[in-house]
XYZ file of C-alpha atoms in Angstrom:
786
model
C 109.408 81.150 39.610
C 106.832 84.074 40.221
C 108.219 86.312 42.119
C 110.886 86.425 39.609
C 109.557 89.193 37.188
C 108.748 92.366 38.356
C 107.367 94.065 35.676
C 108.367 97.226 37.426
C 108.060 100.677 36.085
C 110.708 101.619 34.239
C 113.138 103.359 35.127
C 113.432 107.178 33.187
C 116.983 106.968 30.116
C 119.168 109.583 31.054
C 119.113 111.448 27.826
C 121.814 110.662 25.178
C 123.802 114.575 25.051
C 123.677 117.367 27.740
C 124.382 120.429 26.707
C 127.438 123.018 27.645
C 124.879 125.094 29.895
C 123.399 122.019 31.600
C 127.158 120.678 32.395
C 128.204 123.981 33.792
C 124.889 124.267 36.038
C 123.693 127.537 33.524
C 120.333 125.854 32.549
C 118.152 123.060 33.959
C 114.568 121.472 32.871
C 114.089 121.778 36.505
C 115.150 123.257 40.265
C 114.736 118.577 41.059
C 116.980 117.806 38.352
C 119.962 121.261 38.599
C 120.521 119.841 41.895
C 120.302 116.186 41.001
C 123.368 116.950 38.703
C 125.152 119.141 41.219
C 125.080 116.468 43.367
C 126.301 114.128 41.307
C 129.586 116.574 40.477
C 130.073 117.936 43.386
C 130.381 114.751 45.955
C 132.768 114.064 44.090
C 134.989 117.424 45.179
C 136.363 116.251 48.666
C 138.119 113.361 47.661
C 140.228 116.030 45.073
C 140.672 118.872 47.742
C 144.261 118.451 49.178
C 146.066 117.045 46.000
C 144.364 121.027 44.724
C 145.682 122.895 46.882
C 148.965 120.743 48.500
C 149.565 121.569 44.043
C 148.796 125.226 44.291
C 151.050 125.383 47.242
C 154.228 123.849 45.775
C 153.498 126.549 42.596
C 153.111 129.446 44.775
C 156.108 128.247 46.395
C 158.351 127.909 43.414
C 156.889 130.771 42.193
C 157.858 132.844 45.198
C 161.607 131.823 44.452
C 162.123 132.987 40.917
C 161.065 136.448 41.963
C 161.999 135.930 45.510
C 165.933 138.312 45.030
C 163.851 140.587 42.328
C 160.719 141.958 43.814
C 159.524 142.675 47.204
C 159.314 140.321 50.370
C 156.060 141.701 51.998
C 154.403 141.805 48.058
C 155.449 137.867 47.406
C 153.987 137.722 51.567
C 150.675 139.183 51.485
C 149.762 137.266 47.788
C 150.430 133.768 49.350
C 148.525 134.866 52.159
C 145.880 135.172 49.754
C 146.268 133.249 47.874
C 146.363 130.209 50.917
C 143.354 131.611 52.379
C 141.731 131.252 49.688
C 142.449 127.709 48.582
C 142.018 127.033 52.690
C 138.322 128.779 53.115
C 137.205 126.756 49.207
C 138.724 123.360 51.278
C 136.417 123.481 54.068
C 133.947 125.107 51.905
C 133.869 121.348 49.625
C 134.301 119.148 52.428
C 130.832 120.361 53.256
C 129.435 118.940 49.965
C 130.905 115.174 49.789
C 126.493 114.497 50.992
C 125.033 116.671 48.302
C 124.360 113.151 46.328
C 122.755 111.801 49.137
C 120.434 115.967 49.963
C 119.239 119.390 47.196
C 122.531 121.320 46.548
C 121.148 124.902 46.553
C 121.759 127.379 43.939
C 123.720 130.131 47.061
C 126.461 126.328 47.152
C 127.190 126.369 43.647
C 128.033 130.048 43.437
C 129.446 129.847 46.691
C 132.441 126.645 45.164
C 132.493 128.600 42.104
C 133.536 131.504 44.034
C 137.324 129.880 45.181
C 138.163 129.173 41.424
C 137.296 132.762 40.732
C 139.816 134.488 42.971
C 142.002 131.558 42.658
C 142.097 132.671 38.929
C 142.449 136.492 39.995
C 145.372 136.320 42.222
C 147.195 134.105 39.669
C 146.571 136.737 36.708
C 147.463 139.557 39.625
C 150.447 137.221 40.157
C 151.904 138.848 36.195
C 149.981 142.595 36.715
C 152.205 141.976 40.171
C 155.158 140.445 39.645
C 156.411 140.013 35.197
C 157.359 143.794 35.394
C 160.147 142.786 38.481
C 161.622 139.754 37.230
C 163.671 138.871 33.082
C 161.932 137.439 30.610
C 162.935 134.215 31.677
C 160.770 134.479 35.191
C 157.412 136.076 33.045
C 157.971 132.268 30.489
C 158.395 130.618 34.099
C 155.363 132.097 35.907
C 152.775 131.545 32.430
C 153.652 128.125 32.614
C 153.129 127.509 35.635
C 149.686 129.748 35.134
C 149.301 126.756 32.356
C 149.627 124.111 34.118
C 147.116 124.926 36.787
C 144.750 125.839 33.755
C 145.751 122.323 32.232
C 145.417 120.454 35.636
C 142.408 121.478 36.742
C 140.565 119.756 33.746
C 141.519 117.066 35.775
C 141.252 117.231 39.483
C 138.004 119.858 38.125
C 136.639 116.691 36.034
C 133.353 116.942 38.291
C 133.309 121.013 38.126
C 134.331 122.413 35.197
C 132.320 125.777 35.545
C 135.052 126.174 37.988
C 138.206 125.102 35.941
C 136.287 127.326 33.185
C 136.722 130.452 35.563
C 140.712 129.600 36.518
C 141.735 129.431 33.131
C 138.816 132.124 31.638
C 140.575 134.743 34.400
C 144.001 133.904 34.952
C 144.321 133.604 30.748
C 141.982 136.921 29.859
C 144.903 138.219 32.790
C 147.844 136.781 30.662
C 146.644 138.220 27.192
C 145.907 141.809 28.966
C 149.439 141.669 30.178
C 151.172 140.337 27.280
C 149.678 143.522 24.685
C 150.508 145.627 27.330
C 154.042 144.295 26.279
C 153.209 144.631 22.387
C 153.110 140.662 21.831
C 150.228 139.285 19.907
C 152.222 136.724 19.185
C 152.398 135.587 22.321
C 148.500 137.381 22.913
C 146.734 134.799 20.398
C 148.566 132.029 21.550
C 147.737 132.333 25.570
C 143.645 133.050 23.984
C 144.428 129.849 21.993
C 145.218 127.610 24.823
C 142.776 129.719 27.009
C 139.524 128.604 25.137
C 141.036 125.393 24.442
C 142.080 124.511 28.151
C 137.496 126.012 28.647
C 136.117 123.759 26.117
C 138.192 120.286 27.246
C 137.694 121.153 30.585
C 133.716 121.365 29.758
C 134.617 118.265 27.287
C 136.119 116.356 30.511
C 133.142 117.937 32.884
C 130.501 116.707 30.219
C 131.674 112.833 30.040
C 132.082 112.489 33.855
C 128.309 114.068 34.446
C 126.766 111.004 31.005
C 129.262 108.724 32.855
C 127.671 108.744 36.259
C 124.075 109.743 35.084
C 124.312 106.172 33.505
C 125.302 104.935 36.647
C 122.533 106.336 38.348
C 120.099 105.476 35.716
C 121.610 101.376 35.935
C 121.053 101.315 39.707
C 117.354 102.634 40.374
C 116.897 99.836 37.665
C 118.799 97.383 40.000
C 117.494 98.155 43.135
C 113.924 97.807 41.645
C 114.978 94.368 40.368
C 116.104 93.122 43.240
C 113.768 95.100 45.356
C 111.692 91.667 46.361
C 114.365 88.862 45.502
C 117.080 90.818 48.216
C 115.585 89.391 51.257
C 114.442 86.032 49.919
C 117.997 84.880 48.936
C 119.301 85.959 52.764
C 116.926 84.671 54.279
C 114.831 80.974 53.484
C 112.337 82.555 56.145
C 110.958 84.864 53.476
C 107.928 84.446 51.447
C 106.358 86.074 48.860
C 103.935 87.911 48.093
C 101.161 89.117 45.721
C 97.726 90.506 45.489
C 95.654 92.000 42.472
C 94.433 95.825 41.577
C 91.439 93.875 44.816
C 93.633 93.983 46.754
C 93.466 89.927 47.044
C 95.704 87.448 47.398
C 96.815 85.402 44.573
C 99.549 82.681 43.569
C 99.247 82.263 47.380
C 103.342 80.099 47.827
C 103.429 77.561 50.635
C 105.837 79.128 52.544
C 103.019 82.407 52.822
C 100.127 80.192 53.719
C 102.075 78.574 56.408
C 103.120 81.878 57.850
C 99.394 82.785 57.586
C 98.175 79.327 59.476
C 96.723 78.166 56.863
C 96.768 76.150 53.424
C 96.722 77.847 49.980
C 93.780 77.075 48.931
C 92.044 78.904 52.202
C 93.636 82.373 51.813
C 93.438 82.597 47.804
C 91.355 85.500 46.434
C 90.433 86.630 49.779
C 91.476 90.278 50.500
C 95.546 90.646 52.374
C 93.919 92.716 54.800
C 91.123 90.274 56.498
C 93.648 87.264 56.801
C 96.555 89.870 59.000
C 93.974 91.867 61.004
C 91.898 88.813 62.920
C 88.475 89.801 64.367
C 89.666 93.752 63.588
C 88.450 92.819 60.528
C 84.802 93.264 61.055
C 85.687 96.436 63.647
C 87.172 98.408 60.790
C 90.157 99.110 64.265
C 93.054 97.761 62.932
C 96.887 98.727 64.348
C 98.861 102.183 62.935
C 101.136 99.688 60.603
C 98.644 98.855 58.811
C 96.654 101.686 58.427
C 99.618 102.761 56.720
C 100.387 99.661 54.748
C 96.479 100.170 53.569
C 97.588 103.779 52.331
C 100.530 102.763 50.804
C 98.691 99.971 48.648
C 95.498 102.475 47.964
C 98.050 105.312 46.308
C 99.816 102.197 45.129
C 103.502 103.350 46.083
C 106.350 100.986 46.533
C 107.356 101.093 50.592
C 110.590 98.790 51.817
C 111.220 96.784 55.308
C 108.112 97.643 57.469
C 106.640 96.688 60.098
C 103.152 95.662 60.700
C 101.450 93.891 63.396
C 99.356 91.311 62.258
C 97.070 88.698 64.325
C 97.256 85.636 62.653
C 94.132 83.572 63.845
C 93.787 85.051 67.320
C 97.805 85.501 67.569
C 99.965 88.702 67.592
C 102.793 88.645 64.979
C 105.536 90.946 63.751
C 105.867 91.506 60.111
C 107.874 93.396 57.903
C 106.587 93.547 54.335
C 108.372 94.979 50.972
C 106.338 95.677 47.810
C 106.429 97.481 44.870
C 103.497 98.194 42.090
C 103.241 96.138 39.214
C 101.994 98.339 35.936
C 102.034 96.306 32.000
C 103.939 97.045 28.703
C 101.705 99.445 28.582
C 101.635 101.402 32.583
C 98.616 99.993 33.402
C 98.527 98.843 36.953
C 97.679 95.722 37.909
C 98.205 94.581 41.132
C 101.119 94.437 44.206
C 103.976 92.385 44.223
C 106.494 92.152 47.731
C 108.316 89.582 50.518
C 107.850 89.348 53.801
C 109.192 87.505 56.679
C 108.377 86.964 60.502
C 110.066 89.298 62.511
C 107.829 88.732 66.191
C 111.522 87.450 67.865
C 113.831 90.513 66.611
C 110.829 92.465 68.297
C 110.494 91.409 71.484
C 113.823 91.470 71.756
C 114.354 94.760 70.393
C 111.290 95.900 72.732
C 112.805 94.441 76.029
C 117.203 95.847 75.158
C 114.326 99.246 74.802
C 112.897 98.073 78.651
C 116.528 97.732 79.826
C 118.283 100.488 78.058
C 115.751 102.366 80.869
C 114.518 100.709 83.483
C 116.749 98.974 85.880
C 116.805 94.653 86.278
C 116.933 94.649 89.869
C 114.398 96.194 90.974
C 112.803 97.046 88.188
C 112.462 100.612 88.356
C 113.293 103.993 85.717
C 117.515 104.291 85.071
C 119.708 106.896 85.272
C 118.617 107.557 81.538
C 115.254 107.727 82.068
C 115.195 109.649 85.057
C 117.274 112.356 83.653
C 115.345 111.999 80.930
C 111.819 113.437 83.414
C 114.172 115.634 84.924
C 114.980 117.088 81.408
C 111.324 118.009 80.984
C 110.168 118.309 84.426
C 112.104 121.505 83.416
C 111.022 122.731 80.671
C 107.521 122.396 81.815
C 108.797 124.745 84.412
C 110.046 127.054 81.924
C 107.153 126.600 80.363
C 104.889 127.659 82.869
C 106.797 129.627 85.276
C 106.894 126.904 88.259
C 108.788 124.855 90.066
C 109.921 120.862 89.537
C 112.539 119.296 92.542
C 114.898 116.460 92.136
C 115.106 114.438 96.100
C 118.649 112.371 95.896
C 117.970 109.416 98.503
C 121.195 106.718 100.018
C 120.325 104.502 102.911
C 122.332 104.541 105.557
C 124.438 101.730 106.691
C 123.807 99.094 103.283
C 127.307 99.306 103.002
C 127.543 97.178 106.401
C 124.390 94.824 105.196
C 126.369 94.434 101.504
C 129.531 93.499 104.040
C 128.513 91.402 106.697
C 125.497 89.311 104.882
C 126.813 89.760 101.314
C 125.590 91.052 97.737
C 122.342 88.362 97.067
C 120.782 89.935 100.625
C 121.440 93.419 99.738
C 120.355 92.837 96.161
C 116.844 91.838 97.966
C 116.804 94.860 100.730
C 117.071 96.467 97.412
C 114.252 95.169 95.718
C 112.453 95.957 99.601
C 113.206 99.784 99.413
C 112.549 100.296 95.659
C 108.866 98.294 96.909
C 108.604 101.299 98.812
C 108.915 104.105 97.074
C 106.803 102.741 94.786
C 103.981 103.261 97.016
C 104.606 106.988 97.296
C 104.975 108.490 95.008
C 101.545 109.584 92.402
C 101.193 111.100 88.784
C 102.931 113.795 90.012
C 106.482 112.012 90.875
C 108.704 109.378 89.837
C 111.450 107.203 91.096
C 114.069 105.478 89.841
C 117.839 103.569 90.632
C 120.532 105.419 89.713
C 123.171 102.877 90.851
C 124.119 101.035 93.908
C 122.219 101.816 96.929
C 120.933 105.379 95.181
C 117.940 106.411 94.127
C 115.939 109.812 93.145
C 112.675 111.409 92.746
C 111.479 113.580 89.915
C 108.557 116.119 91.320
C 106.856 117.569 88.472
C 105.068 119.867 89.978
C 106.538 121.826 93.094
C 105.227 124.996 93.974
C 104.612 123.694 96.762
C 107.796 123.218 99.185
C 105.909 121.992 102.104
C 105.579 119.154 100.156
C 108.331 118.192 99.097
C 109.631 118.658 102.468
C 106.563 116.094 103.535
C 107.321 113.983 100.659
C 110.458 113.891 102.073
C 109.686 113.163 105.357
C 107.892 110.121 103.886
C 110.425 108.721 102.505
C 112.716 108.766 105.086
C 110.480 107.174 107.713
C 108.912 104.051 105.143
C 113.021 103.020 104.769
C 113.887 103.739 107.729
C 110.827 100.227 108.785
C 113.054 97.121 109.616
C 112.941 94.505 106.959
C 112.491 91.078 106.426
C 115.091 88.922 104.120
C 116.419 86.149 105.017
C 115.383 85.466 108.009
C 117.149 88.316 108.819
C 115.797 91.861 110.558
C 117.732 94.688 108.603
C 117.581 98.326 109.789
C 118.355 100.795 107.675
C 117.748 104.528 107.326
C 118.137 106.834 104.455
C 119.047 110.792 103.617
C 117.903 112.958 101.678
C 119.207 115.859 100.133
C 116.622 118.131 97.298
C 116.968 120.762 95.074
C 114.787 122.289 93.159
C 114.145 124.027 89.776
C 115.076 126.010 87.865
C 115.540 127.864 90.610
C 119.088 125.588 92.074
C 119.655 124.586 88.906
C 118.262 125.003 84.613
C 120.233 122.029 83.396
C 119.922 117.987 84.815
C 123.395 118.225 85.328
C 123.160 120.834 87.388
C 120.175 120.114 89.229
C 121.621 116.807 89.859
C 124.811 118.277 91.730
C 123.714 120.153 93.915
C 121.074 117.613 95.216
C 123.918 115.332 96.016
C 126.023 118.274 97.608
C 122.553 118.475 99.691
C 122.671 114.844 99.926
C 126.094 114.456 101.286
C 125.112 117.381 104.076
C 122.274 115.257 105.065
C 124.952 111.987 104.752
C 127.761 114.226 107.128
C 125.447 115.163 109.741
C 125.042 112.051 110.488
C 122.512 110.682 107.892
C 118.341 110.033 108.663
C 118.137 113.763 107.393
C 116.648 115.650 104.876
C 119.003 118.585 103.870
C 117.184 121.090 101.362
C 119.978 122.547 98.779
C 121.574 126.362 99.457
C 124.405 128.442 97.819
C 127.207 127.365 100.592
C 127.226 123.510 99.617
C 129.236 124.617 96.294
C 131.616 126.591 99.053
C 132.024 123.524 100.829
C 132.683 121.003 98.031
C 134.910 122.958 96.993
C 136.860 123.698 99.815
C 136.591 119.643 100.451
C 137.607 119.252 96.377
C 140.710 121.754 97.353
C 141.373 119.747 100.822
C 142.513 116.683 98.465
C 144.795 118.136 95.869
C 146.107 119.466 98.912
C 146.379 116.215 101.420
C 147.542 113.918 98.327
C 150.253 116.079 98.578
C 150.797 116.307 102.274
C 153.609 113.797 102.812
C 156.014 114.643 99.999
C 156.063 118.349 101.395
C 156.026 116.916 104.553
C 153.594 118.502 106.022
C 152.740 116.001 108.304
C 153.077 115.336 112.465
C 152.999 113.235 115.506
C 152.119 113.723 118.307
C 152.325 111.480 120.689
C 149.500 111.306 124.148
C 150.454 109.596 127.129
C 148.598 106.817 128.711
C 149.367 106.022 132.197
C 148.511 103.140 134.150
C 145.684 103.279 136.697
C 147.246 102.874 139.792
C 150.520 104.536 140.199
C 150.022 107.020 137.388
C 153.312 106.088 135.170
C 153.011 106.366 132.508
C 153.286 103.360 130.260
C 152.038 104.139 126.769
C 151.819 107.041 124.073
C 149.027 107.287 121.416
C 150.478 107.742 118.169
C 148.168 110.738 116.699
C 148.799 112.587 113.449
C 148.565 115.778 112.689
C 148.283 118.506 109.200
C 149.921 121.583 109.310
C 149.469 123.153 105.650
C 150.711 125.228 103.294
C 147.893 125.659 102.032
C 145.133 125.502 104.299
C 147.132 125.907 107.723
C 146.046 123.247 110.757
C 143.710 120.691 109.779
C 141.501 119.058 112.410
C 141.823 115.347 111.974
C 138.316 115.054 112.058
C 138.410 116.819 108.906
C 141.402 115.118 107.203
C 141.054 111.872 107.822
C 137.467 110.991 106.848
C 138.640 112.533 103.409
C 141.164 110.197 103.635
C 140.372 107.171 104.889
C 137.313 108.450 101.617
C 140.425 108.905 98.967
C 142.176 105.812 100.497
C 145.311 108.238 100.847
C 144.837 106.670 104.356
C 147.118 104.078 103.388
C 149.837 105.948 102.480
C 149.062 108.218 105.150
C 149.323 104.890 108.049
C 152.422 103.187 106.433
C 154.391 106.498 106.922
C 153.325 107.228 111.163
C 153.450 103.934 111.693
C 156.843 104.535 110.517
C 157.341 107.411 112.227
C 156.126 105.879 115.303
C 157.821 102.996 115.986
C 161.284 105.425 114.836
C 160.414 107.728 117.960
C 159.398 104.981 120.688
C 162.968 103.484 119.816
C 164.458 107.183 121.414
C 161.942 105.865 125.022
C 162.594 103.472 127.926
C 162.432 99.638 127.373
C 158.951 99.805 129.122
C 157.380 101.750 127.442
C 155.013 100.994 124.250
C 154.091 103.365 121.076
C 150.203 103.210 120.188
C 149.364 103.395 117.003
C 145.658 103.018 114.684
C 145.234 101.211 111.841
C 142.579 102.045 109.359
C 140.466 98.738 108.284
C 141.594 100.063 104.996
C 145.626 99.033 105.689
C 144.435 95.981 106.732
C 142.762 94.559 104.074
C 145.936 96.054 101.645
C 147.141 92.603 100.830
C 150.432 93.593 102.122
C 149.930 95.036 105.884
C 152.349 91.990 106.711
C 154.581 92.602 105.206
C 154.575 96.219 105.971
C 155.149 95.909 109.791
C 157.391 93.384 109.866
C 159.069 96.101 107.372
C 159.158 98.532 109.714
C 160.455 96.914 112.580
C 163.324 95.627 111.035
C 164.535 98.831 110.132
C 164.029 100.824 113.398
C 164.969 97.536 115.475
C 161.701 98.295 118.041
C 161.234 95.011 119.813
C 157.408 93.718 118.397
C 156.268 93.423 121.781
C 156.624 97.565 122.787
C 154.656 97.952 119.330
C 150.357 97.520 119.946
C 147.920 98.276 117.031
C 144.346 100.082 118.097
C 141.440 99.023 116.029
C 137.915 99.715 115.627
C 134.781 97.411 115.277
C 134.406 98.668 112.395
C 137.260 96.029 110.745
C 134.580 93.782 111.167
C 132.143 95.083 109.235
C 133.957 94.611 106.079
C 135.789 91.779 104.738
C 136.958 90.297 108.858
C 138.341 87.399 107.649
C 140.889 89.300 105.302
C 140.398 91.723 108.980
C 141.459 89.153 111.434
C 143.927 87.144 109.279
C 145.662 90.288 109.103
C 145.902 91.159 113.040
C 146.620 87.759 113.764
C 149.792 87.354 111.689
C 151.122 91.482 113.723
C 150.748 89.159 116.885
C 152.552 86.559 116.128
C 154.946 88.819 115.054
C 154.470 89.775 118.830
C 152.495 92.717 118.629
C 149.158 93.632 120.711
C 145.938 94.615 119.245
C 143.770 97.312 121.260
C 139.836 97.323 120.288
C 139.269 101.242 119.601
C 136.038 102.967 121.107
C 134.342 99.680 122.463
C 130.629 100.569 122.922
C 129.643 103.210 119.895
C 129.732 101.460 117.318
C 128.646 97.736 116.775
C 129.649 95.625 119.301
C 129.416 92.526 119.686
C 130.982 89.948 122.000
C 131.405 87.524 118.927
C 134.357 90.071 117.894
C 136.282 89.646 121.377
C 135.933 85.791 120.782
C 136.986 85.160 116.980
C 140.693 87.641 118.120
C 142.017 87.989 120.903
C 142.776 92.165 121.927
C 145.396 91.951 124.566
C 142.918 95.869 125.132
C 139.833 97.380 125.524
C 139.275 101.308 125.499
C 136.771 102.141 126.763
C 134.902 106.178 124.838
C 134.974 108.627 126.640
C 131.531 109.317 125.858
C 131.059 106.148 128.577
C 133.764 107.993 130.875
C 131.824 111.424 130.587
C 128.372 109.330 131.252
C 129.904 108.079 134.250
C 131.470 111.152 135.460
C 127.834 113.321 135.381
C 126.166 110.053 136.928
C 124.542 108.330 134.224
C 123.392 105.251 135.053
C 123.667 103.752 132.158
C 127.186 104.582 132.079
C 128.340 103.457 134.908
C 127.130 99.982 133.860
C 128.773 99.754 131.105
C 132.072 100.577 131.899
C 131.368 97.801 134.585
C 130.147 95.322 132.771
C 133.645 96.430 130.824
C 135.692 95.682 133.401
C 134.406 92.175 133.914
C 134.406 91.147 130.576
C 138.351 92.473 130.318
C 139.043 91.093 133.463
C 137.180 87.382 132.317
C 139.404 88.195 128.899
C 142.428 88.371 130.660
C 142.488 91.835 128.951
C 143.424 95.690 130.405
C 141.449 98.718 130.195
C 142.134 101.464 129.052
C 139.511 104.817 129.862
C 139.864 107.196 127.482
C 138.576 111.159 127.853
C 139.842 111.669 131.483
C 139.669 115.390 132.469
C 139.770 116.047 135.735
C 140.838 113.753 139.387
C 137.043 113.395 140.553
C 136.917 111.384 137.166
C 140.576 109.869 136.635
C 139.427 108.668 140.670
C 136.051 107.541 139.292
C 137.606 104.964 136.578
C 139.831 104.055 138.912
C 137.497 103.076 141.178
C 135.607 101.412 138.944
C 138.157 98.745 138.340
C 139.781 100.364 134.284
C 143.674 99.702 134.591
C 144.571 102.759 132.278
C 143.440 105.743 132.033
C 144.478 108.402 128.998
C 143.291 112.237 129.069
C 143.694 116.084 129.123
C 144.807 115.610 132.317
C 148.173 113.296 132.234
C 148.497 114.467 129.295
C 146.927 116.091 125.990
C 149.082 115.458 122.200
C 152.013 116.745 122.441
C 155.659 117.013 120.130
C 157.735 114.624 120.621
C 160.345 116.208 122.265
C 157.596 117.381 125.011
C 157.234 113.538 125.240
C 161.083 112.738 126.102
C 161.384 115.148 128.890
C 158.348 113.566 130.384
C 160.550 110.711 131.568
C 162.353 112.856 133.318
C 159.630 114.702 135.069
C 159.346 114.178 138.387
C 155.352 111.892 138.929
C 153.537 114.556 140.630
C 154.444 117.662 138.084
C 153.255 115.621 134.919
C 149.531 115.310 136.728
């Protein structure tokens, strides 16, 4: 086959024999040759570093054992520590040289590596002078044998670095010879000298052989890479083709497969310039894509290239090719063209572009995702630092979006999010970029935010735009938005810090009721930290027995006799003192700690109710989180069985929010409780997502009128009076009772009685009290109670 003969430029062979100086690294023809040889040698050092250090450690311990009784322990310890420090540092440095066959080693690294051997030899030589006089002749002989073993072993362990082995042998051998000469052992001196010279020559010879083998291997690899360049991809992928051009870069020997890639027949493209065939209309205009310019330069400069991706135009169709090529030369080294291999990678390129898009854009809204937003924020921070200006980050969170998701489903929620993103994009300009962080949370990066009023104005426009009604699948939906903002670098010098502080501001905006814009203030950090500490303490509260139940009486509106008590949980924390329920109950619901707390409240309340008169009920508040637990019904059964309380004396109080999560699960849980004989009261009716459909789906025993309507009615509010009258009338028609909450005066009690409410609850008849105080009420005359 034509493509097999590459006529590649021959690779220069390694010299037949390297000089000792070249092997030791003491000379080199050029810096590049020197670095190349040292890279081949020192890259292998890290493979034997552990064994070398281990051998030195074992032999050092052996020597210490020999002189343990004759040499001072402090001397031995100091010598071993010094030896260990040298070799540990050397081992760490050797590991940094593992990649020098792929980069250029410096002379500083070369000399630093040799320093380990030099110091090691000096320390072993010093051991002869320090410990030799302190022991017997047999001990000295053993020490000399250890030094000889290390020198001999270095020929193997440092084959790739003969300079280090030579330095160790020379330094330690010289020290041994000097010591023996001082002792007058001249024959031993001669033997030591012969051994040292032999060891050095052996190390250099072994290093020379190793280096020559490595050079030969490298030369073979280079040859194989050149020979296989054109055929490698061709053999692996049948969709590849071979191409060839002459010195004028005209196509020759066009194969059928290459002609097919050009959407032509062989005769049409034979002899045509390669660039003319793949540039399309750009050939006459002389305006090519950057990748084709790179290809033209490679061909002009006669440089080899591999896996070069170029954008081509084949008969007007844009495609992407991956080309590899090498210049062709004859036996005399004269250039006569290029030959290479190519493949169509359009589909792979499109797939890569799609993956790149997905990595930076949100698939649901087509807005920039978190990755792109953090990059934009990082650029804005750098711009602000460079020009001493300010940037800003707005965190946007939808209000009441969860209710849409839970009631109408995620598909409707997704369509709503798509409309939200469209409204946000309409508010953006060249100075701003908006994106979706996830869920119903969005962010806006303002590159130049020196004018704080403009930031405030944009935040208000976002809230107003997102609060307009939405039309989604025949539904008119209303959601709002809350915005938290932070300025960089004032409120944060890093992306993470600025996002965290903007999030704290957003949390503050949500906390005040939503539909607001709050700017970050340093005090928010303290609030967040306080909240974190409160959560930590809350997780320990039940275990520390810090929770206690108080009971507020509910009386008959006519007779004013007690008919039930509402159990209210209180928390007296060892860390924070008394914590308001309005503070820890939302935290407990957010962290799902309300589930174990709710179980405890249910058990304690039922246990206390057992000590009350038989006609007195206990009202227990149950959160939506508890109702969604699969074993809620079983919890009620277990508590009633354990306490012996009759089911008809337990009234479970729930709010309308239970129907905004998983209404079917909540309804099923309550129906199972009612099947046991328990009653269910609907608390805070009229303050949330009031719907008569709730009353139709589940038969409540009691509807509780919220205190806001009671207070409004007492102040003459016609709306409040109308609402209470409507609730009372509706409850009577559905055979339900009504309880008015928040009655604080005799006038309010009389008003509520006249409006027809069946039961009254409020401070006028009793504040929440301890269980002992509640029990005493049963023995107190009626007038005194009121």
